[in-house]
Coordinates of C-alpha atoms and ligand atoms in Angstrom, one line a residue:
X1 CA -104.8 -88.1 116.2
X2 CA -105.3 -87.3 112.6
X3 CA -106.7 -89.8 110.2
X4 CA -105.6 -88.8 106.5
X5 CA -107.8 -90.6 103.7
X6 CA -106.6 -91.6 100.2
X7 CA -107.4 -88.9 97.7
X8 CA -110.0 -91.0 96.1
X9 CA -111.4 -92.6 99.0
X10 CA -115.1 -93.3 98.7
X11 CA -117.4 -91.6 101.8
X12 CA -118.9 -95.2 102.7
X13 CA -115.3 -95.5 103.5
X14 CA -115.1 -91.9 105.4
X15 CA -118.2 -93.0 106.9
X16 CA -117.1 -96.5 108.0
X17 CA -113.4 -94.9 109.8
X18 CA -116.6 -91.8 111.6
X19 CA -118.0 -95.2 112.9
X20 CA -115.4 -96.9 114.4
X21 CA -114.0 -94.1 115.5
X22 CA -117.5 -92.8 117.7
X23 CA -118.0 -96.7 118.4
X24 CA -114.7 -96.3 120.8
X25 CA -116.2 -93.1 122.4
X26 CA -114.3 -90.6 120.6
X27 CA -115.5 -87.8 118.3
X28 CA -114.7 -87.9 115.1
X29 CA -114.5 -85.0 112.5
X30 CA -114.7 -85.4 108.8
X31 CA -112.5 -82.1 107.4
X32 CA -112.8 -82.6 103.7
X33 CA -109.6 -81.0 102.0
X34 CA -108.9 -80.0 98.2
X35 CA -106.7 -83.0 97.9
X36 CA -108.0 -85.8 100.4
X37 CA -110.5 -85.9 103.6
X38 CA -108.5 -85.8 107.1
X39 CA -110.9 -87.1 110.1
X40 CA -109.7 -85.3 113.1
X41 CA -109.8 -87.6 116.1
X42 CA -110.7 -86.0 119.8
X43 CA -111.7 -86.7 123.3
X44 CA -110.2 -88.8 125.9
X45 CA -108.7 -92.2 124.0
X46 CA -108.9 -95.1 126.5
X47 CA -107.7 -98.7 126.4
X48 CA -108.4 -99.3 122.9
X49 CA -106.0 -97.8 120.5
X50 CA -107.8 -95.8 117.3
X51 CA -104.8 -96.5 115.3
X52 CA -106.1 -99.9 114.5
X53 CA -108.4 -97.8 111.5
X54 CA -104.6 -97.6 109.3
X55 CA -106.3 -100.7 108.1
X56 CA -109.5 -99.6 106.7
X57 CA -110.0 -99.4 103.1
X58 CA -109.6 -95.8 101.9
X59 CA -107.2 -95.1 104.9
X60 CA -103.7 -93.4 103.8
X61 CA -102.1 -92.8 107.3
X62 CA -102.6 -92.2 110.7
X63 CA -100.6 -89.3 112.0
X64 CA -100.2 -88.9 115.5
X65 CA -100.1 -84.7 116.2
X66 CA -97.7 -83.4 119.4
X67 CA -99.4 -80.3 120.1
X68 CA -102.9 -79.9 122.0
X69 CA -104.3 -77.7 118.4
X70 CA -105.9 -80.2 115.9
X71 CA -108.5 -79.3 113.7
X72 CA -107.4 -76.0 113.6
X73 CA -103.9 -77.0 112.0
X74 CA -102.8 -77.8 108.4
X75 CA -102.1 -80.8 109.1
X76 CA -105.8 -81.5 109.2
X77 CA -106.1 -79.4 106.0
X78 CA -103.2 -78.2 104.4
X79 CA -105.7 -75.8 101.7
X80 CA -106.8 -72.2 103.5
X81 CA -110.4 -72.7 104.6
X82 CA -112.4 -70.2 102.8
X83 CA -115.7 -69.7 105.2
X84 CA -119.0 -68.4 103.7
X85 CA -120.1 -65.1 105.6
X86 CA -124.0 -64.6 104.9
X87 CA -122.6 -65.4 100.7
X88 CA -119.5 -63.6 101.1
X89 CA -116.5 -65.7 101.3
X90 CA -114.0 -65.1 103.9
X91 CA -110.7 -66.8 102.7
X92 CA -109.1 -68.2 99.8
X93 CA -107.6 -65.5 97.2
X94 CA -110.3 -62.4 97.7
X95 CA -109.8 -60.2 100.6
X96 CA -112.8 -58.3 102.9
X97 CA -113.7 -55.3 104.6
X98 CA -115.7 -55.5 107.0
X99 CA -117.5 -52.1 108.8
X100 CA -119.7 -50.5 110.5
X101 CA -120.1 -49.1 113.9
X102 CA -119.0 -50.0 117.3
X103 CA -122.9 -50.2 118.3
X104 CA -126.0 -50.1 117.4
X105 CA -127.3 -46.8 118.5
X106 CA -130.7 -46.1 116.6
X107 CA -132.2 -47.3 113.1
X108 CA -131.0 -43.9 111.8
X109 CA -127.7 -44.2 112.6
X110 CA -127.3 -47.7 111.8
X111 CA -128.9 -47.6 108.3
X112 CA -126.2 -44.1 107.1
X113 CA -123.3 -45.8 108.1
X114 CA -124.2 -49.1 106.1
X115 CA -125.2 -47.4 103.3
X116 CA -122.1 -45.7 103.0
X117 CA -120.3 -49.2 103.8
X118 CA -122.2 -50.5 100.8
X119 CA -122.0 -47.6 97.9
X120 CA -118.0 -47.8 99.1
X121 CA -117.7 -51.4 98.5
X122 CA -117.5 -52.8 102.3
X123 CA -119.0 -56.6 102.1
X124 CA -119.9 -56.9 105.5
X125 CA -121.5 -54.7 107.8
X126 CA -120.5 -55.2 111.7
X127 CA -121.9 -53.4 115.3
X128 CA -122.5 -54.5 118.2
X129 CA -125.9 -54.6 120.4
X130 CA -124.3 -56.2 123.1
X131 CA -121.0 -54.0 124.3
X132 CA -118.6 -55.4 126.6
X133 CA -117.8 -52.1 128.5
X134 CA -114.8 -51.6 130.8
X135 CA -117.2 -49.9 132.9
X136 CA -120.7 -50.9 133.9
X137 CA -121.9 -47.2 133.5
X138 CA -121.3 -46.8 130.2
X139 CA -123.4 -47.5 126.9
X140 CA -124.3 -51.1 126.8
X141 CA -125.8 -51.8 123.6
X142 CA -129.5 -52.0 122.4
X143 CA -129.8 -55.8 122.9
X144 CA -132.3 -57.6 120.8
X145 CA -133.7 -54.4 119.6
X146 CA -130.0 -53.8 118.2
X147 CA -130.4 -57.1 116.5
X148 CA -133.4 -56.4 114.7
X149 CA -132.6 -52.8 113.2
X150 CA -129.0 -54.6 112.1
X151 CA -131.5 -57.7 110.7
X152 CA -133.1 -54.5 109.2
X153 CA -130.5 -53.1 107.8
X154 CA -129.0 -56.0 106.1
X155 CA -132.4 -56.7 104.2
X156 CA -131.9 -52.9 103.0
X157 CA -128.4 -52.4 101.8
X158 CA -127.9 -56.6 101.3
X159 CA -124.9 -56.6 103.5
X160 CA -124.3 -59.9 106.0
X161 CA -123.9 -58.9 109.4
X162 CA -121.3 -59.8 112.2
X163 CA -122.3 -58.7 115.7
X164 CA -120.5 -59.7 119.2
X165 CA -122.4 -62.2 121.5
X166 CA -121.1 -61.6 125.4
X167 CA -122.8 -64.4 126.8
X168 CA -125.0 -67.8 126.1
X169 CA -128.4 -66.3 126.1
X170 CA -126.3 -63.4 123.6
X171 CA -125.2 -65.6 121.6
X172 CA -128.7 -67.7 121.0
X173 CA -130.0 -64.8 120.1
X174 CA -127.0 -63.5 117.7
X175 CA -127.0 -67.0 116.2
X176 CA -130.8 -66.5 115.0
X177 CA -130.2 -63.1 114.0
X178 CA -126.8 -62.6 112.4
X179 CA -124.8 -64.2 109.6
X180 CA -121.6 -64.3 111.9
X181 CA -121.5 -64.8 115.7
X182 CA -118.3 -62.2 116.9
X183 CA -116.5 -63.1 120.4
X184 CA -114.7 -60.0 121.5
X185 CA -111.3 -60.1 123.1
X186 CA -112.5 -60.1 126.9
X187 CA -114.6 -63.5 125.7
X188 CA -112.1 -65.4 123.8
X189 CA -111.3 -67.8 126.8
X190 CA -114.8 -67.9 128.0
X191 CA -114.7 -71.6 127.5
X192 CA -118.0 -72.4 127.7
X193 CA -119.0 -69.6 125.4
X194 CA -116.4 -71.1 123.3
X195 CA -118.5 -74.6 123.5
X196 CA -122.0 -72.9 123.0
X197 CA -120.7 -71.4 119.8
X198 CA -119.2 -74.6 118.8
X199 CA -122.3 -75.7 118.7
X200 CA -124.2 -72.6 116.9
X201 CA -124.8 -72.6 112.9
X202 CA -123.5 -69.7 112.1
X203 CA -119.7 -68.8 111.7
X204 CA -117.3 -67.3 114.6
X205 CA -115.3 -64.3 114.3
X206 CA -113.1 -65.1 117.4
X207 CA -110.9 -61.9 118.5
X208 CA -107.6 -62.3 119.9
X209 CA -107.7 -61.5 123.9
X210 CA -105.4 -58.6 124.4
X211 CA -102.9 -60.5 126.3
X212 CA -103.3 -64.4 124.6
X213 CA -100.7 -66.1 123.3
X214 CA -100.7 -67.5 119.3
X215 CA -101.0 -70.6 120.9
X216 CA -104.1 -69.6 123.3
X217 CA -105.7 -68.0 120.4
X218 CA -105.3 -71.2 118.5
X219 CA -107.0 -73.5 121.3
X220 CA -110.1 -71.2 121.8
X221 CA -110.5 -72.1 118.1
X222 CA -109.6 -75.9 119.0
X223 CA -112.4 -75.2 121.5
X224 CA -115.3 -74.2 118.7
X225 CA -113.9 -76.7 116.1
X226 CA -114.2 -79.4 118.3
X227 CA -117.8 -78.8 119.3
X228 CA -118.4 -79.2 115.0
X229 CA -118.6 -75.5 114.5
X230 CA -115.6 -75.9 111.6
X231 CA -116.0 -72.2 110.5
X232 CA -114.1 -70.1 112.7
X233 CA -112.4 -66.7 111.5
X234 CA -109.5 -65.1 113.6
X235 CA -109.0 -61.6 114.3
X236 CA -106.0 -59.9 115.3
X237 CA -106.8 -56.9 117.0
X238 CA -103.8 -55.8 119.1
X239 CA -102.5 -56.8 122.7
X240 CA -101.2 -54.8 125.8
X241 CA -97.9 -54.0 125.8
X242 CA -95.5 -51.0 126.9
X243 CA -96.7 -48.2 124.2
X244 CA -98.6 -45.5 124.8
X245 CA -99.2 -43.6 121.4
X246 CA -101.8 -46.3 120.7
X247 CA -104.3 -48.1 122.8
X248 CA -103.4 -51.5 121.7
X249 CA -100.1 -52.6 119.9
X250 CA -101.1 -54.2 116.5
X251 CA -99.0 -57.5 116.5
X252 CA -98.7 -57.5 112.6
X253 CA -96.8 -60.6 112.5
X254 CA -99.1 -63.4 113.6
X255 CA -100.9 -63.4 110.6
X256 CA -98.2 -64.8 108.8
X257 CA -97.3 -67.1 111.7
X258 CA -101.6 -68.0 112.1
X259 CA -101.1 -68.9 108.5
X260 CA -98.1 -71.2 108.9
X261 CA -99.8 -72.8 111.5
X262 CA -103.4 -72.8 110.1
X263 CA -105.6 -72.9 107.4
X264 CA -108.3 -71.0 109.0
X265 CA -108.9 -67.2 107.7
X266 CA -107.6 -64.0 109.8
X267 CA -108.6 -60.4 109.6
X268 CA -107.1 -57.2 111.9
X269 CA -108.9 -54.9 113.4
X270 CA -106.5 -51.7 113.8
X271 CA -109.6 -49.9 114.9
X272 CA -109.3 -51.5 118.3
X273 CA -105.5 -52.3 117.1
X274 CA -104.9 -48.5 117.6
X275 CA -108.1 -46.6 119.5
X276 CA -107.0 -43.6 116.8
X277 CA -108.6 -42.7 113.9
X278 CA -105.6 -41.3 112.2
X279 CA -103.7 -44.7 112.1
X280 CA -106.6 -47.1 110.5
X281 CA -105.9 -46.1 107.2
X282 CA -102.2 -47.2 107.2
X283 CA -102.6 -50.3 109.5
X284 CA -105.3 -51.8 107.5
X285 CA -102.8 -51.3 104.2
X286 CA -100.1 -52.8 106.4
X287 CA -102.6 -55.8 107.3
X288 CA -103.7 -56.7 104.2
X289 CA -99.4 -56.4 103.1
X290 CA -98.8 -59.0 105.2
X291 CA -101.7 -61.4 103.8
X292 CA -104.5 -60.8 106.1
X293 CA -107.3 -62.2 104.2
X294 CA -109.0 -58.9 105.1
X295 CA -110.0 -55.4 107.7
X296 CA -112.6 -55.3 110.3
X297 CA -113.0 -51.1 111.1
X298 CA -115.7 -49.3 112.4
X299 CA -116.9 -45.8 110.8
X300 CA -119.7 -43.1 112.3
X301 CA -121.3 -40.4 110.5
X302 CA -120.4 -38.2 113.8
X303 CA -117.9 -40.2 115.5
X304 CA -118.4 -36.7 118.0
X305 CA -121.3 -38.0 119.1
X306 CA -120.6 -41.9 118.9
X307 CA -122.0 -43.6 122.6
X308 CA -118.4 -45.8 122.1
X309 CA -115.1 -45.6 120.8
X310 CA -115.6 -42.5 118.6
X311 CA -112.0 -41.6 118.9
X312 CA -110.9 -44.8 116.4
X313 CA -113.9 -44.9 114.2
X314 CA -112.8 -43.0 110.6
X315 CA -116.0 -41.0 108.6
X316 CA -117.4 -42.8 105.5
X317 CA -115.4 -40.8 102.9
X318 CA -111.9 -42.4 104.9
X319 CA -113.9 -46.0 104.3
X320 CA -114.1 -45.3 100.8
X321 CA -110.7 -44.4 100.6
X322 CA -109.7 -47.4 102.8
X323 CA -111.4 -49.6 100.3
X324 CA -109.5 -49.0 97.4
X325 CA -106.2 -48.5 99.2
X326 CA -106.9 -52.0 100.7
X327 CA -107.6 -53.3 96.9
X328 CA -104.4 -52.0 95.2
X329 CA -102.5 -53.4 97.8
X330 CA -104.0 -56.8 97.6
X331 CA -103.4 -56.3 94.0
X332 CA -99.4 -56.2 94.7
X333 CA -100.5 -60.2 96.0
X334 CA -102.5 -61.2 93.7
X335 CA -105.6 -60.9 95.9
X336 CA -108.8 -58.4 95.6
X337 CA -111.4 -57.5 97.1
X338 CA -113.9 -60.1 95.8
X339 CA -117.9 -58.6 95.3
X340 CA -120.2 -61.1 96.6
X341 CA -119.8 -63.5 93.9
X342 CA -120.9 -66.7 95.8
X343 CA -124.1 -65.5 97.2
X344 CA -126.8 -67.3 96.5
Ligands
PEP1 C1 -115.6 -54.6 119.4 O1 -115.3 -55.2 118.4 O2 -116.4 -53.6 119.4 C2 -114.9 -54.9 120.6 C3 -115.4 -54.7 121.8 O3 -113.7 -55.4 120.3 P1 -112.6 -56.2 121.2 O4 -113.3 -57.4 121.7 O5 -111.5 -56.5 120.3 O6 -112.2 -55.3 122.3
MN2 MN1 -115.5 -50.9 119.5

């Protein structure tokens, strides 16, 4: 149930409607909009009907939603979410690149790439110290020593930083460390991952699981939103199918069908999208064509020597082109890539 508030309704009223609402046992969640405040209603309604709040002061309707995606929908907030990233805003009219490695492999390695990320114009800087391998003998990340050279690193070069958590003691840690708290396609219906980052401070780049459906992707959101963790980023970052030029197939078209649906902010990753260097360049123009609000790709120095997925991770002079590629196309939308104007 969606509870949609008069434009100039007063927050005593917002607050009176939370009370009544978490009197009856439900859980109630204030989604302030451009035009008016909707209060997302959730958990298990019993006897007594929430409806009865159409008579509250301040109250412009009570809208009953069909399907099981809530707070995720524009229907609680028809205006795009535009989620602050460490000061960099993910959302709205600007457009971001995100880079960086696959892991975190040393200090060295880690501080190269992000400086190049940073003299090319990349706003935030993304690797992983905890890898989700296929198999359990290869490379699994640094761990909390990752964390602190990437905590390092974004002191340095003043880039926020995204890095995956794989489980709940990852994540606690991510959460203290990072500006953004990344679950990676294996984790995106690890439900009660899902609920622990719900309930983490920081925002959640959720991947898309390489065989999830839009409407899957859009309930591991649900998942998140309804633990009160309200900034959630998607990322499309291709599923399984038939093809075997690429690793992944890049399913292009659900970000215009996320942002039919949603108001929440989606990225691609044709890095994983494609597992080849060769086609990052032309995916991430296609992405951003097609109104992704920006690129997640990862770059080495010496993608040779890379301990994970050096085959789809481009040099730092392809990132720089990438950049400015990515900018003119946005600039065919009315979009650019937006320097960190609202850091603080
Ligand atoms: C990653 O981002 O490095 C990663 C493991 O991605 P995914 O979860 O999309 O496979
Ligand atoms: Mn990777």
């Amino acid at each position: 149930m969606l509870i949609v508030m008069e434009a100039g309704a007063r927050p005593e009223q917002i607050e009176a409607v939370v009370r009544h609402i978490e009197k009856m046992g439900l859980k109630a969640h204030p989604i302030p909009g451009a035009q008016r405040t909707a209060i997302g209603v959730t958990g298990r309604q019993g006897a007594k009907d929430p409806g009865i709040v159409e008579n509250f002061p301040g109250v412009k309707e009570v809208i009953q939603v069909s399907h099981s995606y809530k707070l995720v929908s524009r229907e609680a907030k028809p205006d795009d979410s535009v989620i602050s990233v460490g000061g960099v805003d993910v959302g709205g009219r600007g457009i971001v690149v995100v880079g960086g490695p696959c892991a975190v492999e040393s200090y060295d390695q880690t501080r190269t790439i992000a400086e190049a990320i940073k003299r090319a114009g990349g706003q935030l800087f993304r690797g992983g110290a905890y890898k989700p391998r296929t198999s359990p003998y290869s490379f699994q990340g640094l761990g909390e020593q990752g964390l602190e050279i990437l905590a390092r690193v974004r002191e340095e070069f003043d880039l926020p930083i995204v890095t995956e958590a794989i489980d709940e003691e990852s994540l606690n840690l991510v959460d203290q460390y990072a500006d953004c708290i990344q679950i990676g396609a294996r984790n995106m219906q690890n439900f009660s991952l899902l609920k622990r980052a719900g309930k983490a401070r920081k925002p959640v780049l959720l991947k898309r699981g390489m065989s999830a459906t839009l409407e899957e992707l859009l309930l591991s959101a649900e998942y998140i939103m309804s633990e009160g963790n309200y900034n959630v980023i998607f990322c499309e970052r291709g599923v399984r199918t038939f093809s075997d030029h690429t690793r992944n197939t890049v399913d292009l078209s659900i970000v215009p069908a996320i942002k039919r649906i949603s108001h929440l902010p989606i990225l691609v990753d044709p890095s994983h999208g494609t597992g080849k260097r060769n086609k990052v360049l032309p995916m991430s123009r296609a992405s951003i064509a097609v109104g992704a609000d920006g690129v997640l790709v990862e770059v080495h120095h010496k993608p040779e020597e890379a301990l994970s997925d050096g085959p789809q991770a481009i040099l730092p002079s392809t990132f720089a082109d990438l950049v400015q590629q990515v900018d003119a196309i946005a600039g065919v939308l009315g979009r650019s890539i937006v320097p960190t104007l609202s850091r603080a």
